[in-house]
Short mmCIF file of C-alpha atoms in Angstrom, two decimals:
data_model
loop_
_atom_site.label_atom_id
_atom_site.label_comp_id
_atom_site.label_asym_id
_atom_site.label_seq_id
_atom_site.Cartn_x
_atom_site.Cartn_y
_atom_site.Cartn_z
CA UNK A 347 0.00 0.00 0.00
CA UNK A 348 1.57 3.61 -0.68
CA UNK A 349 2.48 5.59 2.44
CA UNK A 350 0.24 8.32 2.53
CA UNK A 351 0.74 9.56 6.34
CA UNK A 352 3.78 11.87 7.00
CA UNK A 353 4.83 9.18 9.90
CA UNK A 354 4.61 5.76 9.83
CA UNK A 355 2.19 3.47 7.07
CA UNK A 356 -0.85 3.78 6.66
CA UNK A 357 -3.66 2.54 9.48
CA UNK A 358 -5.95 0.35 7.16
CA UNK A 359 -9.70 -0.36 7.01
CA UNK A 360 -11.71 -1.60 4.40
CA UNK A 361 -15.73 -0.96 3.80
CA UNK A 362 -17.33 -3.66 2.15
CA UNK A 363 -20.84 -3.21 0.17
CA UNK A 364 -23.32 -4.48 -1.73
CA UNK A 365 -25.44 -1.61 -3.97
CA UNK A 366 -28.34 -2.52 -5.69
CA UNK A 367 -28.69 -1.17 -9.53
CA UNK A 368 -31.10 1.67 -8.54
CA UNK A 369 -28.22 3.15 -5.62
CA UNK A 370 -30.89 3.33 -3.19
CA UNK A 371 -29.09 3.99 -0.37
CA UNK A 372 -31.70 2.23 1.87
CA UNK A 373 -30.91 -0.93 0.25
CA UNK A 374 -27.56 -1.03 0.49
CA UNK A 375 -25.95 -3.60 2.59
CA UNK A 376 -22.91 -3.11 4.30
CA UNK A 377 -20.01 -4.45 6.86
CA UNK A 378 -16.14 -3.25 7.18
CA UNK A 379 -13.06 -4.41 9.00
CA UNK A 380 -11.37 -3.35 11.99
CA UNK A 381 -8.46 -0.99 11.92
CA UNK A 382 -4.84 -2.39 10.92
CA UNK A 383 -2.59 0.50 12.61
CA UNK A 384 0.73 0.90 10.97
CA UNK A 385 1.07 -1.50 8.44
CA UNK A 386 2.54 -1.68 5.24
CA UNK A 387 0.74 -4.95 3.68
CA UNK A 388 -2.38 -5.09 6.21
CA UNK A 389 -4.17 -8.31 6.42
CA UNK A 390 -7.30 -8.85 8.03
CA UNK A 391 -9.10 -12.57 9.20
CA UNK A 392 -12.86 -11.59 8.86
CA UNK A 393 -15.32 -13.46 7.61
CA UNK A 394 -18.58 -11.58 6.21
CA UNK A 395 -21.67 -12.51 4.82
CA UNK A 396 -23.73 -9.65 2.49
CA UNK A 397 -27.03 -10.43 1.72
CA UNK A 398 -28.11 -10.24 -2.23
CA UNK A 399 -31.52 -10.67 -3.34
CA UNK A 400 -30.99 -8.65 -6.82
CA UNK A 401 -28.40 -9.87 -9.13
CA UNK A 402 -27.99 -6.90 -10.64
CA UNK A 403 -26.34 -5.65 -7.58
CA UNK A 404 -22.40 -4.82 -6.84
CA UNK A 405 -19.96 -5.24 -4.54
CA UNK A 406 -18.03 -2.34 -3.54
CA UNK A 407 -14.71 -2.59 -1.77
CA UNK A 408 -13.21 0.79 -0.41
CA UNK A 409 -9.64 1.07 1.41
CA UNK A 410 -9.55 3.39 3.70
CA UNK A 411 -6.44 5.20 5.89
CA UNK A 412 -7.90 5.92 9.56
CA UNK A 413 -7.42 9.47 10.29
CA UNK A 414 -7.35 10.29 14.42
CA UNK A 415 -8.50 14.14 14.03
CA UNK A 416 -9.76 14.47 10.38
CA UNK A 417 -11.68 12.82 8.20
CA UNK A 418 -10.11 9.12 6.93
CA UNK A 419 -8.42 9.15 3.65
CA UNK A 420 -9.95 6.57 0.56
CA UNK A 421 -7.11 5.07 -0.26
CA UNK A 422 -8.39 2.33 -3.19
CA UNK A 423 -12.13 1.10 -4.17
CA UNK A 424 -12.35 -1.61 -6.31
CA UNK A 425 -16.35 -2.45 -8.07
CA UNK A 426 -16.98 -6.02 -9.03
CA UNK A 427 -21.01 -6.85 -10.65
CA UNK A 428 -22.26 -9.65 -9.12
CA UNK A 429 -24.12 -10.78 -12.10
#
């Protein structure tokens, strides 16, 4: 991952979602990982389940660097159609 904090790696979380074709946010499904502080290849053990009852739905994988006193940083996103 690049280092994108002035000390130290970057402190990793990812946010994991399913979005249905229309984007309605009230449909959207969604789980993330805990924090990885400090790493430079972060590596998390969770298992998730996402519901999908349309398979013209996505799956929507954001990285994110954890940010103490502002907001955190998107880092990657990666979009994969379920269909």
């Amino acid at each position: 991952l690049p280092k994108v904090d002035t000390i130290g790696w970057i402190d990793a979380y990812c946010q994991c979602q399913v979005v249905h074709k229309d984007d309605d946010p009230s449909k959207q499904v969604q789980d993330k990982t805990g924090i990885v502080k400090k790493e430079e290849n972060p590596k998390w053990d969770k298992d998730m389940t996402l519901a999908v009852d349309n398979p013209a739905a996505r799956f929507e994988l954001t990285l994110f660097d954890w940010e103490r006193f502002h907001d955190d940083r998107p880092v990657g996103y990666l979009e994969v159609p379920i269909d």
